[in-house]
Amino acid sequence: MKLLEERIQKDGVVKAGNVLKVDSFLNHQMDIALFNAMGKEFYRLFADAGVNKIMTIEASGIGIACIAAQYFHVPVVFAKKAQSINLDGEMLSTKIESFTHKRVYDVIVSKKYLGAGDRVLIIDDFLANGCALEGLLRLVDLAGAQVAGVGIAIEKGFQKGGERIRSLGVRLESLAIVESMDEKSGQITFRT
Ligand code: 5GP
């Protein structure tokens, strides 16, 4: 998606440890006109997928998922990061290793909002090693729901998540795929 690539070139900052900072338009301050264009594009890509629910993970996926949902006319459910889990049988849970914070945390979703019969489009801001996405896929599986597809705003193609998830046969579409980035020069190249 040209518009997103241009914005990453203009305002993205390459940090140490393979981190791309996009706080000025995506992860902290949010450019809603851009989110709207991304939501439209996700709809174009997945309009035929029979989506009846969008799922994401707090916090950064929520804004993008909500704007996309306006095109699909479906609800959004987000997996919550739980400090301590009190499993009362009403919650599905799994563990996810965080790329940015380098720790393992529990994520939960209520069985009330994800279940058999749901065809889920998973949306998230970034795909790096794929741990967050694999966790969401596990939750969908535990719920007995189906994955209609996965929509990612920015995939870092030089990390292994994209390949891992696509090899599972999941329909994965990323709006921008960063092929390489260099902390020293600040140069970012995209997959064509
Ligand atoms: P993964 O689980 O695929 O390794 O990482 C995905 C999650 O880590 C995303 O939900 C995102 O919050 C965060 N993340 C991974 N890489 C980056 C990055 O380069 N920049 C930012 N801002 N977040 C990232």
mmCIF file of C-alpha atoms and ligand atoms in Angstrom:
data_model
loop_
_atom_site.group_PDB
_atom_site.id
_atom_site.type_symbol
_atom_site.label_atom_id
_atom_site.label_comp_id
_atom_site.label_asym_id
_atom_site.label_seq_id
_atom_site.Cartn_x
_atom_site.Cartn_y
_atom_site.Cartn_z
ATOM 1 C CA MET A 1 0.000 0.000 0.000
ATOM 2 C CA LYS A 2 1.776 3.034 -1.391
ATOM 3 C CA LEU A 3 0.323 5.553 1.059
ATOM 4 C CA LEU A 4 1.531 3.568 4.085
ATOM 5 C CA GLU A 5 4.976 2.941 2.577
ATOM 6 C CA GLU A 6 5.391 6.659 1.869
ATOM 7 C CA ARG A 7 4.397 7.504 5.435
ATOM 8 C CA ILE A 8 6.849 4.981 6.870
ATOM 9 C CA GLN A 9 9.613 6.494 4.687
ATOM 10 C CA LYS A 10 8.713 9.997 5.817
ATOM 11 C CA ASP A 11 8.077 9.497 9.541
ATOM 12 C CA GLY A 12 9.333 6.032 10.530
ATOM 13 C CA VAL A 13 12.471 5.889 12.660
ATOM 14 C CA VAL A 14 14.764 2.849 12.695
ATOM 15 C CA LYS A 15 15.836 1.992 16.230
ATOM 16 C CA ALA A 16 18.311 -0.484 17.668
ATOM 17 C CA GLY A 17 17.238 -4.112 17.865
ATOM 18 C CA ASN A 18 15.269 -4.156 14.596
ATOM 19 C CA VAL A 19 12.554 -1.892 15.968
ATOM 20 C CA LEU A 20 10.748 0.479 13.625
ATOM 21 C CA LYS A 21 9.218 3.378 15.516
ATOM 22 C CA VAL A 22 6.028 4.746 14.011
ATOM 23 C CA ASP A 23 4.740 6.585 17.070
ATOM 24 C CA SER A 24 3.834 9.752 15.177
ATOM 25 C CA PHE A 25 1.093 8.134 13.075
ATOM 26 C CA LEU A 26 0.359 4.602 14.276
ATOM 27 C CA ASN A 27 1.486 3.543 17.748
ATOM 28 C CA HIS A 28 0.986 6.630 19.887
ATOM 29 C CA GLN A 29 -0.466 9.527 17.912
ATOM 30 C CA MET A 30 -2.784 8.031 15.281
ATOM 31 C CA ASP A 31 -3.462 9.409 11.795
ATOM 32 C CA ILE A 32 -7.109 8.536 11.309
ATOM 33 C CA ALA A 33 -7.192 9.406 7.606
ATOM 34 C CA LEU A 34 -4.396 6.887 7.118
ATOM 35 C CA PHE A 35 -6.176 4.325 9.346
ATOM 36 C CA ASN A 36 -9.274 4.834 7.241
ATOM 37 C CA ALA A 37 -7.356 4.106 4.038
ATOM 38 C CA MET A 38 -5.891 0.987 5.697
ATOM 39 C CA GLY A 39 -9.345 -0.155 6.806
ATOM 40 C CA LYS A 40 -10.643 0.248 3.253
ATOM 41 C CA GLU A 41 -7.719 -1.725 1.900
ATOM 42 C CA PHE A 42 -8.271 -4.574 4.397
ATOM 43 C CA TYR A 43 -11.885 -4.667 3.258
ATOM 44 C CA ARG A 44 -10.841 -4.818 -0.411
ATOM 45 C CA LEU A 45 -8.492 -7.708 0.396
ATOM 46 C CA PHE A 46 -10.891 -9.717 2.587
ATOM 47 C CA ALA A 47 -14.384 -8.731 1.399
ATOM 48 C CA ASP A 48 -14.927 -12.263 0.053
ATOM 49 C CA ALA A 49 -13.660 -14.063 3.177
ATOM 50 C CA GLY A 50 -16.963 -14.330 5.032
ATOM 51 C CA VAL A 51 -15.688 -12.396 8.061
ATOM 52 C CA ASN A 52 -18.172 -12.025 10.938
ATOM 53 C CA LYS A 53 -15.729 -10.804 13.578
ATOM 54 C CA ILE A 54 -12.435 -8.926 13.762
ATOM 55 C CA MET A 55 -9.961 -9.873 16.439
ATOM 56 C CA THR A 56 -6.889 -8.007 17.612
ATOM 57 C CA ILE A 57 -4.687 -7.634 20.673
ATOM 58 C CA GLU A 58 -4.371 -4.650 22.963
ATOM 59 C CA ALA A 59 -3.231 -2.005 22.634
ATOM 60 C CA SER A 60 -1.912 -0.970 19.238
ATOM 61 C CA GLY A 61 -4.129 -3.201 17.110
ATOM 62 C CA ILE A 62 -7.370 -1.821 18.489
ATOM 63 C CA GLY A 63 -7.509 1.476 16.579
ATOM 64 C CA ILE A 64 -6.775 -0.123 13.206
ATOM 65 C CA ALA A 65 -9.220 -2.976 13.867
ATOM 66 C CA CYS A 66 -12.049 -0.588 14.815
ATOM 67 C CA ILE A 67 -11.685 1.508 11.689
ATOM 68 C CA ALA A 68 -11.522 -1.611 9.489
ATOM 69 C CA ALA A 69 -14.625 -2.986 11.221
ATOM 70 C CA GLN A 70 -16.653 -0.038 9.969
ATOM 71 C CA TYR A 71 -16.181 -1.406 6.451
ATOM 72 C CA PHE A 72 -16.942 -5.029 7.390
ATOM 73 C CA HIS A 73 -19.866 -4.080 9.670
ATOM 74 C CA VAL A 74 -18.751 -6.619 12.264
ATOM 75 C CA PRO A 75 -17.768 -6.365 15.945
ATOM 76 C CA VAL A 76 -14.193 -6.184 17.183
ATOM 77 C CA VAL A 77 -12.955 -8.332 20.050
ATOM 78 C CA PHE A 78 -9.501 -7.714 21.459
ATOM 79 C CA ALA A 79 -7.375 -10.163 23.398
ATOM 80 C CA LYS A 80 -6.468 -8.700 26.773
ATOM 81 C CA LYS A 81 -3.020 -8.844 28.281
ATOM 82 C CA ALA A 82 -3.617 -10.169 31.783
ATOM 83 C CA GLN A 83 -1.336 -9.495 34.751
ATOM 84 C CA SER A 84 -2.611 -12.472 36.682
ATOM 85 C CA ILE A 85 -5.202 -14.825 35.351
ATOM 86 C CA ASN A 86 -8.039 -16.106 37.379
ATOM 87 C CA LEU A 87 -9.376 -18.765 35.071
ATOM 88 C CA ASP A 88 -13.006 -19.300 35.891
ATOM 89 C CA GLY A 89 -13.825 -21.369 32.829
ATOM 90 C CA GLU A 90 -15.226 -18.363 31.030
ATOM 91 C CA MET A 91 -11.922 -17.325 29.534
ATOM 92 C CA LEU A 92 -9.701 -18.785 26.841
ATOM 93 C CA SER A 93 -6.040 -18.075 27.506
ATOM 94 C CA THR A 94 -2.607 -18.532 26.029
ATOM 95 C CA LYS A 95 0.920 -17.226 26.520
ATOM 96 C CA ILE A 96 2.663 -14.810 24.169
ATOM 97 C CA GLU A 97 6.280 -13.712 24.117
ATOM 98 C CA SER A 98 6.557 -9.996 23.473
ATOM 99 C CA PHE A 99 8.992 -8.867 20.782
ATOM 100 C CA THR A 100 9.221 -5.302 22.046
ATOM 101 C CA HIS A 101 9.254 -6.019 25.779
ATOM 102 C CA LYS A 102 11.077 -9.360 25.709
ATOM 103 C CA ARG A 103 8.845 -11.054 28.237
ATOM 104 C CA VAL A 104 6.092 -13.647 28.309
ATOM 105 C CA TYR A 105 2.559 -12.623 29.225
ATOM 106 C CA ASP A 106 -0.856 -14.227 29.355
ATOM 107 C CA VAL A 107 -3.564 -13.111 26.941
ATOM 108 C CA ILE A 108 -7.208 -13.874 27.438
ATOM 109 C CA VAL A 109 -10.469 -13.614 25.587
ATOM 110 C CA SER A 110 -13.926 -14.409 26.862
ATOM 111 C CA LYS A 111 -15.729 -17.455 25.489
ATOM 112 C CA LYS A 112 -18.767 -15.180 25.274
ATOM 113 C CA TYR A 113 -17.183 -13.193 22.461
ATOM 114 C CA LEU A 114 -15.320 -15.856 20.490
ATOM 115 C CA GLY A 115 -16.764 -19.236 19.687
ATOM 116 C CA ALA A 116 -17.652 -21.900 17.156
ATOM 117 C CA GLY A 117 -19.394 -20.337 14.194
ATOM 118 C CA ASP A 118 -17.133 -17.271 14.157
ATOM 119 C CA ARG A 119 -15.063 -16.546 11.046
ATOM 120 C CA VAL A 120 -12.375 -14.261 12.288
ATOM 121 C CA LEU A 121 -10.177 -11.696 10.577
ATOM 122 C CA ILE A 122 -7.171 -11.049 12.806
ATOM 123 C CA ILE A 123 -5.706 -7.556 12.497
ATOM 124 C CA ASP A 124 -2.528 -6.233 14.084
ATOM 125 C CA ASP A 125 -0.126 -3.349 13.659
ATOM 126 C CA PHE A 126 3.161 -5.272 13.277
ATOM 127 C CA LEU A 127 4.350 -8.724 12.366
ATOM 128 C CA ALA A 128 7.905 -9.510 13.459
ATOM 129 C CA ASN A 129 8.653 -13.035 14.702
ATOM 130 C CA GLY A 130 5.012 -14.007 14.704
ATOM 131 C CA CYS A 131 4.588 -14.783 18.425
ATOM 132 C CA ALA A 132 1.657 -12.383 18.923
ATOM 133 C CA LEU A 133 -0.083 -13.718 15.847
ATOM 134 C CA GLU A 134 0.501 -17.345 16.781
ATOM 135 C CA GLY A 135 -1.052 -16.622 20.167
ATOM 136 C CA LEU A 136 -4.135 -15.114 18.541
ATOM 137 C CA LEU A 137 -4.385 -18.095 16.180
ATOM 138 C CA ARG A 138 -4.249 -20.415 19.221
ATOM 139 C CA LEU A 139 -7.104 -18.500 20.869
ATOM 140 C CA VAL A 140 -9.221 -18.795 17.713
ATOM 141 C CA ASP A 141 -8.445 -22.502 17.617
ATOM 142 C CA LEU A 142 -9.277 -22.991 21.322
ATOM 143 C CA ALA A 143 -12.599 -21.236 20.713
ATOM 144 C CA GLY A 144 -13.437 -23.649 17.891
ATOM 145 C CA ALA A 145 -13.714 -20.655 15.544
ATOM 146 C CA GLN A 146 -12.231 -20.349 12.056
ATOM 147 C CA VAL A 147 -9.556 -17.968 10.781
ATOM 148 C CA ALA A 148 -10.787 -16.140 7.691
ATOM 149 C CA GLY A 149 -7.490 -14.303 7.315
ATOM 150 C CA VAL A 150 -4.865 -12.102 8.889
ATOM 151 C CA GLY A 151 -4.327 -8.443 8.036
ATOM 152 C CA ILE A 152 -1.141 -6.735 9.180
ATOM 153 C CA ALA A 153 -0.257 -3.065 8.754
ATOM 154 C CA ILE A 154 3.545 -3.428 8.777
ATOM 155 C CA GLU A 155 5.359 -6.733 8.322
ATOM 156 C CA LYS A 156 9.091 -6.834 8.870
ATOM 157 C CA GLY A 157 9.883 -9.271 6.091
ATOM 158 C CA PHE A 158 13.428 -9.890 7.298
ATOM 159 C CA GLN A 159 12.082 -11.518 10.470
ATOM 160 C CA LYS A 160 10.597 -14.965 10.399
ATOM 161 C CA GLY A 161 6.933 -14.399 11.347
ATOM 162 C CA GLY A 162 5.523 -13.926 7.850
ATOM 163 C CA GLU A 163 7.079 -17.092 6.518
ATOM 164 C CA ARG A 164 6.017 -19.090 9.582
ATOM 165 C CA ILE A 165 2.390 -17.997 9.424
ATOM 166 C CA ARG A 166 2.091 -18.355 5.632
ATOM 167 C CA SER A 167 3.542 -21.868 5.854
ATOM 168 C CA LEU A 168 0.555 -22.793 8.054
ATOM 169 C CA GLY A 169 -1.681 -22.029 5.071
ATOM 170 C CA VAL A 170 -3.112 -18.898 6.689
ATOM 171 C CA ARG A 171 -4.264 -16.167 4.292
ATOM 172 C CA LEU A 172 -1.979 -13.361 5.418
ATOM 173 C CA GLU A 173 -1.912 -9.904 3.818
ATOM 174 C CA SER A 174 0.414 -7.126 4.932
ATOM 175 C CA LEU A 175 -0.118 -3.560 3.744
ATOM 176 C CA ALA A 176 3.604 -2.791 3.814
ATOM 177 C CA ILE A 177 6.451 -5.291 3.979
ATOM 178 C CA VAL A 178 9.784 -3.897 5.104
ATOM 179 C CA GLU A 179 12.508 -5.865 3.325
ATOM 180 C CA SER A 180 15.390 -4.224 5.141
ATOM 181 C CA MET A 181 16.142 -1.295 7.408
ATOM 182 C CA ASP A 182 19.335 0.213 8.672
ATOM 183 C CA GLU A 183 19.695 1.937 11.995
ATOM 184 C CA LYS A 184 22.787 3.959 11.013
ATOM 185 C CA SER A 185 21.605 5.400 7.684
ATOM 186 C CA GLY A 186 17.914 5.262 8.543
ATOM 187 C CA GLN A 187 17.282 3.669 5.163
ATOM 188 C CA ILE A 188 14.153 1.543 4.769
ATOM 189 C CA THR A 189 13.388 -0.611 1.725
ATOM 190 C CA PHE A 190 10.129 -2.364 0.943
ATOM 191 C CA ARG A 191 9.334 -5.662 -0.717
ATOM 192 C CA THR A 192 7.868 -5.068 -4.164
HETATM 193 P P1 5GP B 1 5.927 -10.585 17.005
HETATM 194 O O1 5GP B 1 5.116 -11.291 18.023
HETATM 195 O O2 5GP B 1 5.453 -10.832 15.584
HETATM 196 O O3 5GP B 1 7.395 -10.845 17.156
HETATM 197 O O4 5GP B 1 5.759 -9.043 17.282
HETATM 198 C C1 5GP B 1 4.540 -8.446 17.076
HETATM 199 C C2 5GP B 1 4.194 -7.421 18.119
HETATM 200 O O5 5GP B 1 5.352 -6.747 18.618
HETATM 201 C C3 5GP B 1 3.320 -6.377 17.492
HETATM 202 O O6 5GP B 1 2.008 -6.541 17.985
HETATM 203 C C4 5GP B 1 3.906 -5.049 17.912
HETATM 204 O O7 5GP B 1 3.169 -4.538 19.001
HETATM 205 C C5 5GP B 1 5.288 -5.361 18.395
HETATM 206 N N1 5GP B 1 6.362 -5.038 17.414
HETATM 207 C C6 5GP B 1 7.169 -5.914 16.801
HETATM 208 N N2 5GP B 1 8.088 -5.307 16.058
HETATM 209 C C7 5GP B 1 7.840 -3.990 16.180
HETATM 210 C C8 5GP B 1 8.488 -2.827 15.619
HETATM 211 O O8 5GP B 1 9.476 -2.869 14.862
HETATM 212 N N3 5GP B 1 7.955 -1.624 15.957
HETATM 213 C C9 5GP B 1 6.873 -1.522 16.788
HETATM 214 N N4 5GP B 1 6.419 -0.292 17.028
HETATM 215 N N5 5GP B 1 6.257 -2.590 17.334
HETATM 216 C C10 5GP B 1 6.746 -3.821 17.031
#
